[in-house]
Short mmCIF file of C-alpha atoms in Angstrom, two decimals:
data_model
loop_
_atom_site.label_atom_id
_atom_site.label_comp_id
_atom_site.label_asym_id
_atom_site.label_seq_id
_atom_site.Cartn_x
_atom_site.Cartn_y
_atom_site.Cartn_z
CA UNK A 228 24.18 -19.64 -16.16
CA UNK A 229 23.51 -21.48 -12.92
CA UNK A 230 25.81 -21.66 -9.37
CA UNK A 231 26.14 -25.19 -8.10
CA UNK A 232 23.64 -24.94 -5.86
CA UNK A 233 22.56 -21.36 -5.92
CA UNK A 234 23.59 -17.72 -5.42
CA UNK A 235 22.73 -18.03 -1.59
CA UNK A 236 25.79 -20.86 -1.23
CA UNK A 237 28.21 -19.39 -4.09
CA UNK A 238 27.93 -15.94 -1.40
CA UNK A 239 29.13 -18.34 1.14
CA UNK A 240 32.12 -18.82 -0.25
CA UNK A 241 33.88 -22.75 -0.64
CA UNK A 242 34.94 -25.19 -3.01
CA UNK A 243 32.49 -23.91 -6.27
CA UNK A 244 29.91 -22.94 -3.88
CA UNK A 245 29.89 -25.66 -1.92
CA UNK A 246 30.50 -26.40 1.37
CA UNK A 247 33.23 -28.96 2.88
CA UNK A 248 30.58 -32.41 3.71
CA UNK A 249 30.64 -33.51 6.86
CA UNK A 250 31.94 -37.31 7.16
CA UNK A 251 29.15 -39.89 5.91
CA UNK A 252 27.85 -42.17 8.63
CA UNK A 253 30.61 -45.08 9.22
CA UNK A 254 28.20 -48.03 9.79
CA UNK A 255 25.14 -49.12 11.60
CA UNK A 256 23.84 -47.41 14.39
CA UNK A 257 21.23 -47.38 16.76
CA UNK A 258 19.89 -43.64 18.38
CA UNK A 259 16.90 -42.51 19.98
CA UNK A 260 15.62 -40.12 16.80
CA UNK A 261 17.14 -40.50 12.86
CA UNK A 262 15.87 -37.47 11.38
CA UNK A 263 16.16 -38.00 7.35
CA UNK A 264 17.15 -34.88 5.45
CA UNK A 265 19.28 -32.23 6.55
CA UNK A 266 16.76 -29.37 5.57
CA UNK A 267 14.69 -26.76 7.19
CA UNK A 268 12.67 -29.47 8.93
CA UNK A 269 15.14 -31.65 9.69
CA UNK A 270 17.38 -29.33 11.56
CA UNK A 271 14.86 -27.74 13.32
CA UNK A 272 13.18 -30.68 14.63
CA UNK A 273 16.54 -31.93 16.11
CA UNK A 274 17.43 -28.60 17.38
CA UNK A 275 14.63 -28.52 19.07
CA UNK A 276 14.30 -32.00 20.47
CA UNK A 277 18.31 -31.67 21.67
CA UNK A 278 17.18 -28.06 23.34
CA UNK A 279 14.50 -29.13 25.17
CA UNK A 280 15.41 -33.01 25.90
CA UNK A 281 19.38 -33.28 25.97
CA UNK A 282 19.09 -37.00 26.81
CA UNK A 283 17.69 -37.74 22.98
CA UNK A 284 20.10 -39.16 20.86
CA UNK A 285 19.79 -37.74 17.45
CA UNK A 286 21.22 -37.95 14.10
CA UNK A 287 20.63 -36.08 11.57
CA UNK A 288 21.36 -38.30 7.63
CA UNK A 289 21.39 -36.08 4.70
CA UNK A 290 22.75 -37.21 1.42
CA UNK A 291 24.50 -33.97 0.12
CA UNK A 292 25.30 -31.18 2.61
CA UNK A 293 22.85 -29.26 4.70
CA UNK A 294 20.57 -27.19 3.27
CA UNK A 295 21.64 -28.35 -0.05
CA UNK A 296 17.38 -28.83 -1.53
CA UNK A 297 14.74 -26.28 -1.35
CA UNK A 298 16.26 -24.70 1.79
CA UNK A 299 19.68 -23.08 0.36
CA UNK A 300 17.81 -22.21 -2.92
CA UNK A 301 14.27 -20.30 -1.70
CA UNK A 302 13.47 -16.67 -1.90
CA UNK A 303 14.00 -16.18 1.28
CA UNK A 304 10.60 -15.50 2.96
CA UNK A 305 10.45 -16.39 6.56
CA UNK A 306 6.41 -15.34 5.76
CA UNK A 307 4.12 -16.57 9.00
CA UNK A 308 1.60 -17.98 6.45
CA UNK A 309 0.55 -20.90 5.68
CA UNK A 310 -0.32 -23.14 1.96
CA UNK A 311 -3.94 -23.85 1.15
CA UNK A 312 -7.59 -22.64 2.10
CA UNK A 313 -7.64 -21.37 5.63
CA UNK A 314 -11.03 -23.43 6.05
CA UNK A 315 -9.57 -26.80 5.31
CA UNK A 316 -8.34 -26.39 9.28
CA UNK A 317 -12.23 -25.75 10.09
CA UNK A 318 -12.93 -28.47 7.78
CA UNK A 319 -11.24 -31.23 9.95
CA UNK A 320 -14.06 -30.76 12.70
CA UNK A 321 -12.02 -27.97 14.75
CA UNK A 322 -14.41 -24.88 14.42
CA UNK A 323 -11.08 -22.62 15.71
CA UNK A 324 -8.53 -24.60 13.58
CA UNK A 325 -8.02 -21.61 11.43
CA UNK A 326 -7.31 -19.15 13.72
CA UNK A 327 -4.96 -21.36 16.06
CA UNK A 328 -2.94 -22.44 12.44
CA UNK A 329 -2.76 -18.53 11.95
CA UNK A 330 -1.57 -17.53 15.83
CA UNK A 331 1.19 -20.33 15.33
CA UNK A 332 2.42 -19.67 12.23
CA UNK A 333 2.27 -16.14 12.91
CA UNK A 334 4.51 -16.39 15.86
CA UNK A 335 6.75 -18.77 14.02
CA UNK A 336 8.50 -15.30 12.37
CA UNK A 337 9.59 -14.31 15.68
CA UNK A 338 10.87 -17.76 16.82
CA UNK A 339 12.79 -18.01 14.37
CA UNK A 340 14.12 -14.45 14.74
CA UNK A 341 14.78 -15.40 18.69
CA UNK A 342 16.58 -18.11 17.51
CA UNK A 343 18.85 -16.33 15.19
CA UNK A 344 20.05 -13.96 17.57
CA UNK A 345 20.19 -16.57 20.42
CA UNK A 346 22.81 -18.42 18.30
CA UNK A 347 24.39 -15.52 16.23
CA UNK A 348 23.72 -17.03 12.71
CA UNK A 349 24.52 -14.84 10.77
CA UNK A 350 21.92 -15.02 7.57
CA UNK A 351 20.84 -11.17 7.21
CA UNK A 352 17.31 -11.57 8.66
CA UNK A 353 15.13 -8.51 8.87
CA UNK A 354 11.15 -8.46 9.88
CA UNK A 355 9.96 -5.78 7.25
CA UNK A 356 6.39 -7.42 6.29
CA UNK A 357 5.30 -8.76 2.61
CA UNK A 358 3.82 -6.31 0.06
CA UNK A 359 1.53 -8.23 -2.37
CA UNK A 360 0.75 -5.75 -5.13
CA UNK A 361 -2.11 -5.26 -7.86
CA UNK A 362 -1.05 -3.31 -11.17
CA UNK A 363 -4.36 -3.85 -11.86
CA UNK A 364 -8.77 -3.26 -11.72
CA UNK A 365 -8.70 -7.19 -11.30
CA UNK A 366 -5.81 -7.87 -9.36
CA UNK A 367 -6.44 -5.56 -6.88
CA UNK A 368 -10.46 -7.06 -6.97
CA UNK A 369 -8.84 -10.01 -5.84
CA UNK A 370 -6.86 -8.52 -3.18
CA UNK A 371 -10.30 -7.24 -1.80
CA UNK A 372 -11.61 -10.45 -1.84
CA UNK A 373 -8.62 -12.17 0.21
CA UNK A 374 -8.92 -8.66 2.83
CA UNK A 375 -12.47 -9.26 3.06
CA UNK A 376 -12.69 -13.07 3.28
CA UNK A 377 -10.08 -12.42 6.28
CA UNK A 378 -11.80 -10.06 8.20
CA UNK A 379 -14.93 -12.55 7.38
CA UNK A 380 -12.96 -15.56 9.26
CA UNK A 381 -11.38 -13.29 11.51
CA UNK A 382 -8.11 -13.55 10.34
CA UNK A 383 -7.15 -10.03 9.78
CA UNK A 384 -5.02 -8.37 12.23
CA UNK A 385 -6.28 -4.35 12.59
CA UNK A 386 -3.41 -2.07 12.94
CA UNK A 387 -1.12 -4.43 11.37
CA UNK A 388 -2.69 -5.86 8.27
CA UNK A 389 -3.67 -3.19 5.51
CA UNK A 390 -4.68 -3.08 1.97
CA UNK A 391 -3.03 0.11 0.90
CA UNK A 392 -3.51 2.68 -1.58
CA UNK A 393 -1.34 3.74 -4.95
CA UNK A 394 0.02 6.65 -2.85
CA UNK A 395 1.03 4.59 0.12
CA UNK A 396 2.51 2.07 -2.06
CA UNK A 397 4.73 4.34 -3.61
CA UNK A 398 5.73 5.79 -0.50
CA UNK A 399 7.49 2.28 0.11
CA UNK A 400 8.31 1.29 -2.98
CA UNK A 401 7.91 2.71 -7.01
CA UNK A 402 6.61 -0.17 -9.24
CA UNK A 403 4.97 1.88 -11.97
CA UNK A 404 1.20 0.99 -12.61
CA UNK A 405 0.79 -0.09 -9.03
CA UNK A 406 -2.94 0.61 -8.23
CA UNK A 407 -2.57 -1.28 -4.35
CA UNK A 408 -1.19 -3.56 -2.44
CA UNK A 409 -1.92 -5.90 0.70
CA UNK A 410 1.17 -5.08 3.37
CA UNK A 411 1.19 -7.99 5.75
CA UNK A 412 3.99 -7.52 8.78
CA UNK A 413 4.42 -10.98 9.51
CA UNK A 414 7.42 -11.63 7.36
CA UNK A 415 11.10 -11.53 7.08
CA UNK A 416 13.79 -11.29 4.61
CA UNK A 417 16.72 -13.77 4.68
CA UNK A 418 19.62 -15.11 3.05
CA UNK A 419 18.26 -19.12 3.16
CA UNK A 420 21.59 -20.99 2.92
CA UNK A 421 23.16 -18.66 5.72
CA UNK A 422 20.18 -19.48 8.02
CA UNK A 423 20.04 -23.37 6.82
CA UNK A 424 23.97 -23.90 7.84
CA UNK A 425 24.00 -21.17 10.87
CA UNK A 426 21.22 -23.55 11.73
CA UNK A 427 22.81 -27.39 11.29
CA UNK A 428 26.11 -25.51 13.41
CA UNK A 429 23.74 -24.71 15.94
CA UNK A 430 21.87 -28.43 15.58
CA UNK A 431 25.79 -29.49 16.34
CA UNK A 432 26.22 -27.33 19.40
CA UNK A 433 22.72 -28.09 20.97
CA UNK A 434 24.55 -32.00 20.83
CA UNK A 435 22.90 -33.60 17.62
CA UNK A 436 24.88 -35.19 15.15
CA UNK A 437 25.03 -35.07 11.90
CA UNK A 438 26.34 -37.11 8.97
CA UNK A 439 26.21 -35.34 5.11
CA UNK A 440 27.10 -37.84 1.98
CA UNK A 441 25.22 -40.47 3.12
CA UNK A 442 21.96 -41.34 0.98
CA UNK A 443 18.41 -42.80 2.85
CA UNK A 444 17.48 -45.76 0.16
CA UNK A 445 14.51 -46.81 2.22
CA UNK A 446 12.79 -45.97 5.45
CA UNK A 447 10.98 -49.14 7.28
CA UNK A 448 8.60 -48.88 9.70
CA UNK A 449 8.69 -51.05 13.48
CA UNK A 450 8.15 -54.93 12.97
CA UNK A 451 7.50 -56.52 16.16
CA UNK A 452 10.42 -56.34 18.34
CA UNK A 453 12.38 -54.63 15.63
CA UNK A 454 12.94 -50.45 15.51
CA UNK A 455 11.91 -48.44 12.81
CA UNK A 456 14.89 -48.50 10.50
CA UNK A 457 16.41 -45.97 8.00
CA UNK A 458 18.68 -47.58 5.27
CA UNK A 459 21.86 -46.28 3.67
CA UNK A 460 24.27 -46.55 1.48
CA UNK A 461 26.66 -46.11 5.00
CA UNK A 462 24.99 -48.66 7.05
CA UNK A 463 21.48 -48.91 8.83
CA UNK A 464 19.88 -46.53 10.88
CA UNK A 465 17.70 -48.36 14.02
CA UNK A 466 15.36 -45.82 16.08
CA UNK A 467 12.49 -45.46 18.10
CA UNK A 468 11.50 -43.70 15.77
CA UNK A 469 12.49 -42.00 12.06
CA UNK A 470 11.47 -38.63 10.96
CA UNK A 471 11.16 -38.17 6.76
CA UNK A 472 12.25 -34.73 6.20
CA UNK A 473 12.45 -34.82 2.24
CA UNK A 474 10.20 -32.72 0.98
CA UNK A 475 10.47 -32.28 -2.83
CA UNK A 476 12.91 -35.25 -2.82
CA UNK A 477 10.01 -37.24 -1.37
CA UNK A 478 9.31 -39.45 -3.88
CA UNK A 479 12.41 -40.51 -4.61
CA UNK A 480 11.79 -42.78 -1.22
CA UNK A 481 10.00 -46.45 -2.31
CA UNK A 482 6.19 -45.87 -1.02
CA UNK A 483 6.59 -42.00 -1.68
CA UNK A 484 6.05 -42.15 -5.19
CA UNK A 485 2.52 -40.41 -4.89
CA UNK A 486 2.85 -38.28 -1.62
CA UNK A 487 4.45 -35.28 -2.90
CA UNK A 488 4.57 -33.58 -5.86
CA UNK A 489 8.06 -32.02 -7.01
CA UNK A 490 7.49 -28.81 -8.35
CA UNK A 491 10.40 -26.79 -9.69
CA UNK A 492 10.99 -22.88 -8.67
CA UNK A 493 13.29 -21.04 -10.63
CA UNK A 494 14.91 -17.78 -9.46
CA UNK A 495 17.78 -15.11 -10.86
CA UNK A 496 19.64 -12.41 -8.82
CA UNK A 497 20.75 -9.16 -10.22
CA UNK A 498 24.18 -7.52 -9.91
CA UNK A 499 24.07 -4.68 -7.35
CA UNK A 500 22.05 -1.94 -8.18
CA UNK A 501 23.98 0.63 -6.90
CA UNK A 502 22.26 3.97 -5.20
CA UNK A 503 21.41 5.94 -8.03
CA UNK A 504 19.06 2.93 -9.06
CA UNK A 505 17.70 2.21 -5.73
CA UNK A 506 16.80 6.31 -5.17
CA UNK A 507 14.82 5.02 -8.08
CA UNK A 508 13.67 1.79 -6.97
CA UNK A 509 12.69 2.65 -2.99
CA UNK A 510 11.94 -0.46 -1.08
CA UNK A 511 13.87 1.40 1.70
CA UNK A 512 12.06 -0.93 3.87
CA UNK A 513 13.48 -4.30 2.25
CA UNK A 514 9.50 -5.98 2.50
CA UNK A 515 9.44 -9.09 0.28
CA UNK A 516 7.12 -8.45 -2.64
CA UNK A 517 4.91 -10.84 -4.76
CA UNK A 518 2.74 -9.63 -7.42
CA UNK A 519 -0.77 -10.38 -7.58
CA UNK A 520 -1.15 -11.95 -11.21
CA UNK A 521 -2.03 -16.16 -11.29
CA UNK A 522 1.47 -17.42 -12.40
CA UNK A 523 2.91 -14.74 -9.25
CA UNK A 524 6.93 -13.54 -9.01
CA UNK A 525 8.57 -13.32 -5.32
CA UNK A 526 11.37 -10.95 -4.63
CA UNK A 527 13.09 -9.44 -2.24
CA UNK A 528 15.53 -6.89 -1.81
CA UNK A 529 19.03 -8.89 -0.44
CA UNK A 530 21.76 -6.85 2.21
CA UNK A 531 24.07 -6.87 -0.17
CA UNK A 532 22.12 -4.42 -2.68
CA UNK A 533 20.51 -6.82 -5.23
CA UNK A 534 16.87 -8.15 -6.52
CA UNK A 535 16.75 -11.60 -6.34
CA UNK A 536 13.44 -12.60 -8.08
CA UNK A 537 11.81 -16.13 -8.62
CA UNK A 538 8.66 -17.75 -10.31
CA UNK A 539 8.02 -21.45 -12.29
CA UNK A 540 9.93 -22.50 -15.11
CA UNK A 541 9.30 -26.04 -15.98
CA UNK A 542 6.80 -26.70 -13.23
CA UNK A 543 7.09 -30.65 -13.27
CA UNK A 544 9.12 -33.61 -14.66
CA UNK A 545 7.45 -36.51 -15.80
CA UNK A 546 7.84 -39.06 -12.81
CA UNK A 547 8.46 -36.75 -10.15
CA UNK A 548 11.65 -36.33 -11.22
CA UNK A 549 14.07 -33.96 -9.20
CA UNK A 550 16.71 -32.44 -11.82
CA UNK A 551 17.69 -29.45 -10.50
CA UNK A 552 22.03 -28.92 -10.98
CA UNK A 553 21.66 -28.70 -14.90
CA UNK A 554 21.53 -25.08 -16.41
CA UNK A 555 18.19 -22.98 -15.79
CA UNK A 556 16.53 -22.84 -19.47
CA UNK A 557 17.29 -19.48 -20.96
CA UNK A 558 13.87 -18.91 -21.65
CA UNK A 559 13.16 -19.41 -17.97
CA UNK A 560 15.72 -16.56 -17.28
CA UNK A 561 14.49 -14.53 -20.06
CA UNK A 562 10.28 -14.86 -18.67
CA UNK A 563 11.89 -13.92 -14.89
CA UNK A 564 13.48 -10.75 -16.04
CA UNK A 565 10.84 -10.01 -18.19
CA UNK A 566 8.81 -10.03 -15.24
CA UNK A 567 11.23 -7.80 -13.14
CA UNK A 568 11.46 -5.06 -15.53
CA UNK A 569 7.65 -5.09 -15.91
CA UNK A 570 7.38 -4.47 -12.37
CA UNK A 571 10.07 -1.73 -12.07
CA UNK A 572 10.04 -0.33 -15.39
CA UNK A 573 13.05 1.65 -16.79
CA UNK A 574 14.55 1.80 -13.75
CA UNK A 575 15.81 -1.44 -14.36
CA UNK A 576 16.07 -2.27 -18.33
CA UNK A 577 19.45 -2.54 -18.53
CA UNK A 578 20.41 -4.32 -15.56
CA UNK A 579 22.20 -7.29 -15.44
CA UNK A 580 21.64 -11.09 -14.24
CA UNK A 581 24.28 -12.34 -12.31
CA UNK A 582 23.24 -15.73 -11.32
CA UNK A 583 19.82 -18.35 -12.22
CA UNK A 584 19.06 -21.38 -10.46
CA UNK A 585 16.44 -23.65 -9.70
CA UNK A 586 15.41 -26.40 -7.24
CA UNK A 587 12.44 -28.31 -6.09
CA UNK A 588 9.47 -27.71 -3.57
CA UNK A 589 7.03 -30.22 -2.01
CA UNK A 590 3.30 -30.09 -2.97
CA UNK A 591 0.37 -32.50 -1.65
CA UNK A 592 -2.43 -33.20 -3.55
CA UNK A 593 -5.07 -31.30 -1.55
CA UNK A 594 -1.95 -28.18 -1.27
CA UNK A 595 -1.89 -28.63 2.62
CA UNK A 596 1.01 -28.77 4.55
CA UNK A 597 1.02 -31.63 6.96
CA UNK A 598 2.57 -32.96 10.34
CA UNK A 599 2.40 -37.02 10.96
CA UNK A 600 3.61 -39.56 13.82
CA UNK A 601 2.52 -42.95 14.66
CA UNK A 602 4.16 -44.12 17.48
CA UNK A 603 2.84 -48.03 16.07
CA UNK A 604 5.11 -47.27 13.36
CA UNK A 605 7.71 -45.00 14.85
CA UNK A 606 7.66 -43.30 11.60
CA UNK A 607 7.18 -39.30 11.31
CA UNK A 608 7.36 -36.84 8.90
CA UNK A 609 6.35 -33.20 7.70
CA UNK A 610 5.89 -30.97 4.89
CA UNK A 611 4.05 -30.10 1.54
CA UNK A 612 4.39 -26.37 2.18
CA UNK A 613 4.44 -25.49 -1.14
CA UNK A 614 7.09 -22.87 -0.91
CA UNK A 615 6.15 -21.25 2.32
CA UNK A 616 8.38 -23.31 4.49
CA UNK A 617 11.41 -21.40 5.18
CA UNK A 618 9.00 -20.42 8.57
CA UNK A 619 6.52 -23.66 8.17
CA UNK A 620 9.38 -25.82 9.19
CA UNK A 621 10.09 -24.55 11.83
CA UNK A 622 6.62 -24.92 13.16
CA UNK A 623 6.74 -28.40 11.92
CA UNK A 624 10.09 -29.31 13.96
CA UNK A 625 8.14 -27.74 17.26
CA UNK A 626 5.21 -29.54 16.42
CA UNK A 627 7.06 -32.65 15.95
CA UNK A 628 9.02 -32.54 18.86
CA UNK A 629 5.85 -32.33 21.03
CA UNK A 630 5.02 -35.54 19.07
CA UNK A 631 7.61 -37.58 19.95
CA UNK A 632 8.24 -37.03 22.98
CA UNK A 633 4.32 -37.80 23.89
CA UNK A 634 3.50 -33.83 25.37
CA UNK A 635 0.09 -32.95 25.43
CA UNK A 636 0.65 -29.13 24.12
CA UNK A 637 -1.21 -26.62 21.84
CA UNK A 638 1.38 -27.16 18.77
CA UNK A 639 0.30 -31.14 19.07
CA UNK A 640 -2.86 -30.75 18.69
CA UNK A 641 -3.34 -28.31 15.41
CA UNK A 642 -5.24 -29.35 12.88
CA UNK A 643 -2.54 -29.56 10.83
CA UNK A 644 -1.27 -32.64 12.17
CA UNK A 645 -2.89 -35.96 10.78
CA UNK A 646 -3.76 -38.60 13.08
CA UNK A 647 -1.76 -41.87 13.89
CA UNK A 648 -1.84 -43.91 10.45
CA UNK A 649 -3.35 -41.11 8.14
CA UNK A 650 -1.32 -38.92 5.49
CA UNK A 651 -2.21 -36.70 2.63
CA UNK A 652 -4.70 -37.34 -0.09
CA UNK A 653 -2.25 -39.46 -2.73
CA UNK A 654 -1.63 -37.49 -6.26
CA UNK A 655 -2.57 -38.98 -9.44
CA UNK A 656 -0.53 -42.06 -11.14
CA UNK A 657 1.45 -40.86 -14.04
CA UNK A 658 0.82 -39.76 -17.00
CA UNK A 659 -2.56 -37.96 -15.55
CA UNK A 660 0.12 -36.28 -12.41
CA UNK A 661 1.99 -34.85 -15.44
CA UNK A 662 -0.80 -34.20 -17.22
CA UNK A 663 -2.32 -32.35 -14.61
CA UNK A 664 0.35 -30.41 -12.92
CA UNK A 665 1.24 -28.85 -16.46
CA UNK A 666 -2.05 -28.29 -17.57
CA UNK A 667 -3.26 -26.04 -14.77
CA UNK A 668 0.13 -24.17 -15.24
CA UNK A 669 -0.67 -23.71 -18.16
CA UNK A 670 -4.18 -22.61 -17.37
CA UNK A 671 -2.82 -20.10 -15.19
CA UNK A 672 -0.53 -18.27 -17.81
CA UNK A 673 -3.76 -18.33 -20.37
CA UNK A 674 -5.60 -16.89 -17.31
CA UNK A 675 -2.95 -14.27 -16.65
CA UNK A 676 -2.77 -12.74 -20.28
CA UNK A 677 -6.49 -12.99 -20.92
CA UNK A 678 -6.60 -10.82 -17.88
CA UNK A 679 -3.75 -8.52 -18.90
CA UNK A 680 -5.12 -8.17 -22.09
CA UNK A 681 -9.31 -7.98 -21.50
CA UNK A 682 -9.05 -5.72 -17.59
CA UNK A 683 -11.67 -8.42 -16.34
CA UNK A 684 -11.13 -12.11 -14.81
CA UNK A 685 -10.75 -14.69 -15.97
CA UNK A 686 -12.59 -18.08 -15.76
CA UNK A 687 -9.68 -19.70 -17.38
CA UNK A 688 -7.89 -18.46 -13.84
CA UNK A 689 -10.64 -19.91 -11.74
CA UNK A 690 -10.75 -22.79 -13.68
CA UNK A 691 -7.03 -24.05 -12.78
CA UNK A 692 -7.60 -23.50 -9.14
CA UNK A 693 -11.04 -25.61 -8.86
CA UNK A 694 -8.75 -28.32 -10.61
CA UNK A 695 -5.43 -27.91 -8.51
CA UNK A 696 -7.90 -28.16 -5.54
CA UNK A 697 -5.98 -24.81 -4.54
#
């Protein structure tokens, strides 16, 4: 069971789910910005560079079709959060970095929803907030500990922020056993592919091009007199300077081996529930929903009347590899709905999967996302948001626009952007990256039902996440 792509593209209708491709770049060229990868961050950052500086020349090279990797297959949280420890930003000698990275990533929801309406993409995008919930003592202990540590740093917004009771819970949504949940407004639902091809139509209109079918074999940095360079299998790409917007598909790139981690998601989507299910159900309010346990599920509620739900199957190949078209492992599919009717109970026993797929998301070593550019390379790039960039990216293509173009500005100098020359702590050589990777999965799911089974923490759970470096 498994769309070509995922249920977000078969909904757009086409050729087996898929999209007509652009035409492939037709020889060498020379531009002003090649932007590699026609995801999230790759279509923002040009959109944003063509908005704000028409005289740019940019192309866009992506080697399937446009939102084709992690950005057509998400959950579809455009969450203004952020991967890793808030203090790592206070760590890197700003003593305000964590509150800035919050403001902007906080705004980023409503960017993106100006954006959306500015250029009528249609992708079904509706602010509701995020309802992390705790079914039980320890769970919501933990969510406690992330209200109070936020309040600590000053990173809780009163009024908006809340860690609500069983009864308030309910009111928005009936997930029997709930004992609380954290309700966070600074999130959106979406439908990700809609948004990632509204978007590379909009890239087109702002003046970009963009060229699909065309694979980056190797990105070269400046050599003297010579332009940074991005090789294909089309022809050679010469610009001031080249932007690697790969994410998961990273280390498929020579020198990338070690940057990012590929870590696979997994996700299924029901058949429509119908309304006698959903005057069951709730979630009137269509907030996206994680649970609290160590090995978490996402949801959210889509427009057209479903539960699309994700979590990890296989968390890692061996080798970084990036298989993602084959079937999704039944046992995968099996463990998600598992995990769906645990949450909802008999409301939903019976119902039916209509579609599983999987792709892969970007993880550094230290699980920080990251913004780089060194003009003495003319080499860029962003990401490692670790599943939280459907509204990270576009932070990152702001932030990298400010880059490039040499402005001074607020978004240029977060702390999440490394300085000229630097990039993120390197993972592990294989087998220990394998090794690793699975192991504290699989620390986390011995965490999870040691919890589930004793009512107390775990130190199996703590373990895992003093080894990730989570």
């Amino acid at each position: 069971m498994s769309a070509s792509v995922s249920h977000w593209f078969s909904a757009l209708g086409g050729d087996a789910g898929m999209p007509a491709a652009r035409p492939p770049l037709d020889g060498d060229r020379r531009v002003d910005v090649c932007i590699v990868g026609g995801g999230y961050t790759g279509l923002w950052t040009a959109y944003e560079l063509r908005r704000t500086h028409p005289e740019l020349e940019v192309l866009v090279v992506e080697r399937e079709v446009c939102g084709f990797g992690a950005s057509g297959r998400n959950g579809g949280w455009v969450q203004g959060a952020l991967a890793g420890d808030p203090s790592t930003w206070t760590g890197r000698g700003d003593p305000e970095g964590a509150r800035r990275m919050r403001a902007a990533i906080r705004s980023t929801v409503g960017e993106i929803a100006s954006v959306v309406q500015a250029e009528g993409i249609a992708c079904d995008l509706l602010v509701g907030g995020t309802l992390t919930i705790a079914r039980s003592a320890v769970e919501l202990d933990r969510l406690r500990e992330l209200e109070h540590a936020a309040r600590r740093d000053g990173l809780w917004d009163e009024g908006e922020d809340a860690l609500l009771g069983p009864d308030e819970v309910a009111a928005r949504v009936r997930i029997p056993g709930a004992v609380g949940a954290l309700f966070d407004p600074a999130c959106a639902r979406v439908q990700p592919a809609a948004l990632a091809r509204g978007l590379a139509d909009a890239v087109e209109r702002a003046g970009a091009t963009i060229v699909e079918g065309t694979a980056v074999t190797a990105i070269e940095p400046i050599r003297g007199t010579v332009p940074a360079v991005a090789r294909t299998d089309h022809g050679d790409v010469h610009a001031r300077w080249v932007v690697r917007a790969t994410e998961g598909y990273t280390p498929e790139l020579p020198g990338e081996r070690r940057t990012l981690a590929p870590i696979t998601s997994s996700m299924i989507v029901t058949e429509p529930l119908g309304a006698e299910r959903w005057a069951q159900v709730g979630w009137d309010g269509a907030e996206t929903i994680l649970d609290a346990g160590p090995l978490y599920h996402y949801l959210q509620r889509t427009a057209d009347g479903r539960i699309a739900i994700g979590g990890r199957g296989v968390p890692y190949r061996y080798g970084s590899r990036t298989d993602r078209e084959g079937p999704v492992p039944a046992s995968t599919v099996a463990t998600l709905r598992d995990g769906l009717v645990r949450l909802f109970g008999p409301a939903l026993t019976d119902v039916a999967v209509d579609d599983a797929w999987h792709g892969v998301l970007g993880v550094a070593r230290d699980w920080t996302p990251f913004v780089t550019a060194d003009s003495a390379t003319g080499v860029a790039s962003a990401g490692g948001y670790v599943g939280e960039g459907v509204a990270a990216s576009n932070l990152a293509g702001r932030t990298l626009r400010d880059l490039l173009v040499g402005r001074r500005s607020d978004l240029a100098a977060l702390p999440w952007v490394l300085p000229p020359g630097g990039r993120p702590p390197r993972w592990e050589p294989e087998p220990l990256r394998w090794a690793g990777v699975r192991g504290v999965y699989g620390l986390l799911g011995l965490g999870q039902e040691i919890e589930r089974r004793t009512g107390r923490p775990s130190r199996v759970t703590a373990l895992a996440e003093r080894i990730s470096g989570h």
